[in-house]
Amino acid sequence: MIIRKEEIKDYENIYSVVEKAFSAAEHSDGNEHKLVNALRESDAFIPELSLVAEIDGTVVGHILFTQVKVGDDIELALAPLSVLPAYQRKGIGTALVKEGHKKASELGYNYSIVLGSEAYYQRTGYLPAEIFGIKPPFDVPSENYMAFKLSETAPDIKGTVIYPKEFGSD
């Protein structure tokens, strides 16, 4: 498996991977594939943090981190993480998360924030965001709103997350 930065030639495949990955998801609005395209066109997009997992020349997974604001700090939101159904439960998503964290840390970001399954994301090191003083801008169970400290020396932050308008939050 190769994990690399997405390229323009991957866009159509990424759209399909995300759409298929979320088609049977328990918690999905069915628009995650459209969200990726919208975020790619936004000011919050960081090309180095849109990664694909490729096996034998086929894109089988994708992860996207985009900028969010927490208080006065610019941090990251992980959304979405997608793996084709036939390739799920094989460590591809975890590998994408770990590589994304490594690249995000190298770029100087301190925290990654995710809304998702506590059973899954806690395995990759995410903890309830409230532990770090990070609050969601909407009502959500605290166990599903998590953050990951990308650097041991990351300063403490406090505040409510402000997402890019592409997420549909105001």
Tab-separated table of C-alpha atoms in Angstrom:
chain	number	residue	atom	x	y	z
A	1	MET	CA	0.000	0.000	0.000
A	2	ILE	CA	1.171	3.489	-0.884
A	3	ILE	CA	-0.090	6.582	0.947
A	4	ARG	CA	0.480	9.777	-0.989
A	5	LYS	CA	-0.858	13.255	-1.582
A	6	GLU	CA	-3.850	13.335	-3.901
A	7	GLU	CA	-3.364	14.452	-7.477
A	8	ILE	CA	-5.844	16.003	-9.893
A	9	LYS	CA	-6.081	12.660	-11.716
A	10	ASP	CA	-7.405	11.122	-8.452
A	11	TYR	CA	-10.398	13.444	-7.992
A	12	GLU	CA	-12.943	11.231	-9.754
A	13	ASN	CA	-11.732	8.117	-7.918
A	14	ILE	CA	-11.759	9.926	-4.564
A	15	TYR	CA	-15.335	11.070	-5.201
A	16	SER	CA	-16.333	7.442	-5.825
A	17	VAL	CA	-14.381	6.069	-2.814
A	18	VAL	CA	-15.997	8.573	-0.450
A	19	GLU	CA	-19.474	8.010	-1.876
A	20	LYS	CA	-19.180	4.216	-1.603
A	21	ALA	CA	-17.577	4.320	1.859
A	22	PHE	CA	-20.444	6.343	3.291
A	23	SER	CA	-23.305	4.696	1.376
A	24	ALA	CA	-23.916	2.211	4.190
A	25	ALA	CA	-22.573	4.305	7.074
A	26	GLU	CA	-24.735	4.499	10.177
A	27	HIS	CA	-24.206	8.245	10.624
A	28	SER	CA	-24.028	9.961	7.249
A	29	ASP	CA	-25.851	12.769	5.498
A	30	GLY	CA	-24.987	11.178	2.152
A	31	ASN	CA	-23.060	14.237	1.000
A	32	GLU	CA	-19.528	13.492	2.200
A	33	HIS	CA	-18.288	13.040	-1.369
A	34	LYS	CA	-19.641	16.487	-2.267
A	35	LEU	CA	-18.078	17.940	0.900
A	36	VAL	CA	-14.621	16.822	-0.252
A	37	ASN	CA	-15.048	18.676	-3.547
A	38	ALA	CA	-16.346	21.799	-1.785
A	39	LEU	CA	-13.519	21.791	0.765
A	40	ARG	CA	-10.950	21.335	-1.991
A	41	GLU	CA	-12.137	24.686	-3.405
A	42	SER	CA	-12.146	26.452	-0.015
A	43	ASP	CA	-9.597	28.614	1.782
A	44	ALA	CA	-9.420	25.908	4.475
A	45	PHE	CA	-7.951	23.327	2.073
A	46	ILE	CA	-4.353	22.168	2.593
A	47	PRO	CA	-3.181	20.153	-0.435
A	48	GLU	CA	-0.545	18.271	1.595
A	49	LEU	CA	-3.282	16.963	3.911
A	50	SER	CA	-5.532	15.367	1.305
A	51	LEU	CA	-4.095	11.861	1.116
A	52	VAL	CA	-4.979	8.692	-0.740
A	53	ALA	CA	-4.210	5.047	-0.038
A	54	GLU	CA	-3.401	3.158	-3.201
A	55	ILE	CA	-3.133	-0.607	-3.692
A	56	ASP	CA	-1.945	-1.955	-7.030
A	57	GLY	CA	-2.628	1.399	-8.687
A	58	THR	CA	-6.194	1.660	-7.324
A	59	VAL	CA	-7.257	4.364	-4.890
A	60	VAL	CA	-8.935	2.473	-2.040
A	61	GLY	CA	-8.944	5.132	0.677
A	62	HIS	CA	-8.852	8.875	1.268
A	63	ILE	CA	-8.432	11.228	4.213
A	64	LEU	CA	-8.846	14.983	4.356
A	65	PHE	CA	-7.765	17.453	7.017
A	66	THR	CA	-8.846	21.089	6.638
A	67	GLN	CA	-8.299	24.190	8.709
A	68	VAL	CA	-10.680	25.179	11.486
A	69	LYS	CA	-10.458	27.924	14.068
A	70	VAL	CA	-10.399	27.271	17.825
A	71	GLY	CA	-10.259	30.543	19.724
A	72	ASP	CA	-7.321	32.381	18.150
A	73	ASP	CA	-5.680	29.195	16.890
A	74	ILE	CA	-5.829	27.573	13.463
A	75	GLU	CA	-6.083	23.803	13.867
A	76	LEU	CA	-7.402	20.907	11.785
A	77	ALA	CA	-10.612	18.984	11.284
A	78	LEU	CA	-10.357	15.404	10.048
A	79	ALA	CA	-13.296	14.894	7.713
A	80	PRO	CA	-13.940	12.678	5.992
A	81	LEU	CA	-11.964	9.453	6.296
A	82	SER	CA	-13.064	6.963	3.640
A	83	VAL	CA	-12.098	3.427	2.683
A	84	LEU	CA	-13.833	1.334	0.030
A	85	PRO	CA	-16.091	-1.228	1.756
A	86	ALA	CA	-14.147	-4.204	0.357
A	87	TYR	CA	-10.947	-2.831	1.946
A	88	GLN	CA	-12.348	-1.838	5.342
A	89	ARG	CA	-11.084	-3.482	8.548
A	90	LYS	CA	-7.637	-4.024	7.035
A	91	GLY	CA	-5.783	-1.113	8.699
A	92	ILE	CA	-6.003	1.275	5.744
A	93	GLY	CA	-7.974	3.938	7.615
A	94	THR	CA	-5.612	3.770	10.587
A	95	ALA	CA	-2.609	4.080	8.265
A	96	LEU	CA	-4.181	7.144	6.615
A	97	VAL	CA	-4.834	8.744	10.025
A	98	LYS	CA	-1.264	8.119	11.203
A	99	GLU	CA	0.300	9.473	8.008
A	100	GLY	CA	-2.023	12.485	8.112
A	101	HIS	CA	-1.036	13.187	11.715
A	102	LYS	CA	2.653	12.957	10.801
A	103	LYS	CA	2.285	15.400	7.902
A	104	ALA	CA	0.082	17.768	9.938
A	105	SER	CA	2.662	17.863	12.714
A	106	GLU	CA	5.430	18.551	10.186
A	107	LEU	CA	3.352	21.478	8.874
A	108	GLY	CA	3.154	22.907	12.402
A	109	TYR	CA	-0.427	22.113	13.383
A	110	ASN	CA	-1.079	21.231	17.024
A	111	TYR	CA	-4.496	19.539	17.114
A	112	SER	CA	-6.759	17.473	14.896
A	113	ILE	CA	-10.479	17.422	15.690
A	114	VAL	CA	-12.957	14.796	14.558
A	115	LEU	CA	-16.649	14.031	14.924
A	116	GLY	CA	-16.984	10.281	14.660
A	117	SER	CA	-17.120	6.854	16.228
A	118	GLU	CA	-15.425	6.824	19.611
A	119	ALA	CA	-14.731	3.097	19.206
A	120	TYR	CA	-12.762	3.758	16.023
A	121	TYR	CA	-11.030	7.074	16.641
A	122	GLN	CA	-9.941	6.299	20.206
A	123	ARG	CA	-7.909	3.430	18.730
A	124	THR	CA	-5.940	6.043	16.779
A	125	GLY	CA	-5.316	8.177	19.867
A	126	TYR	CA	-8.236	10.582	19.822
A	127	LEU	CA	-9.691	11.652	23.176
A	128	PRO	CA	-12.821	13.655	24.023
A	129	ALA	CA	-12.100	17.198	22.796
A	130	GLU	CA	-13.363	18.710	26.030
A	131	ILE	CA	-10.222	17.346	27.739
A	132	PHE	CA	-8.250	19.864	25.665
A	133	GLY	CA	-10.731	22.716	26.162
A	134	ILE	CA	-12.135	22.304	22.656
A	135	LYS	CA	-15.898	22.605	22.282
A	136	PRO	CA	-18.165	21.732	19.349
A	137	PRO	CA	-20.334	24.443	17.787
A	138	PHE	CA	-23.324	22.078	17.836
A	139	ASP	CA	-24.924	19.619	20.212
A	140	VAL	CA	-23.147	16.260	20.062
A	141	PRO	CA	-22.255	13.581	22.628
A	142	SER	CA	-18.803	14.360	24.058
A	143	GLU	CA	-17.582	10.828	23.363
A	144	ASN	CA	-18.110	11.445	19.628
A	145	TYR	CA	-16.369	14.833	19.480
A	146	MET	CA	-12.671	14.155	19.827
A	147	ALA	CA	-9.262	15.713	19.407
A	148	PHE	CA	-5.727	14.461	18.939
A	149	LYS	CA	-2.699	16.411	20.161
A	150	LEU	CA	-0.257	16.323	17.237
A	151	SER	CA	2.719	17.495	19.264
A	152	GLU	CA	3.747	16.850	22.863
A	153	THR	CA	4.722	20.518	23.076
A	154	ALA	CA	1.421	21.813	21.688
A	155	PRO	CA	0.151	24.740	23.731
A	156	ASP	CA	-3.153	24.449	25.543
A	157	ILE	CA	-6.044	25.885	23.586
A	158	LYS	CA	-9.591	26.698	24.551
A	159	GLY	CA	-12.598	27.576	22.481
A	160	THR	CA	-15.459	26.559	20.279
A	161	VAL	CA	-14.540	25.199	16.868
A	162	ILE	CA	-15.455	27.349	13.890
A	163	TYR	CA	-15.735	25.226	10.766
A	164	PRO	CA	-15.439	26.470	7.175
A	165	LYS	CA	-18.813	27.345	5.670
A	166	GLU	CA	-18.502	24.316	3.369
A	167	PHE	CA	-19.348	22.096	6.345
A	168	GLY	CA	-22.761	23.749	6.440
A	169	SER	CA	-22.331	25.180	9.942
A	170	ASP	CA	-22.792	28.854	10.683
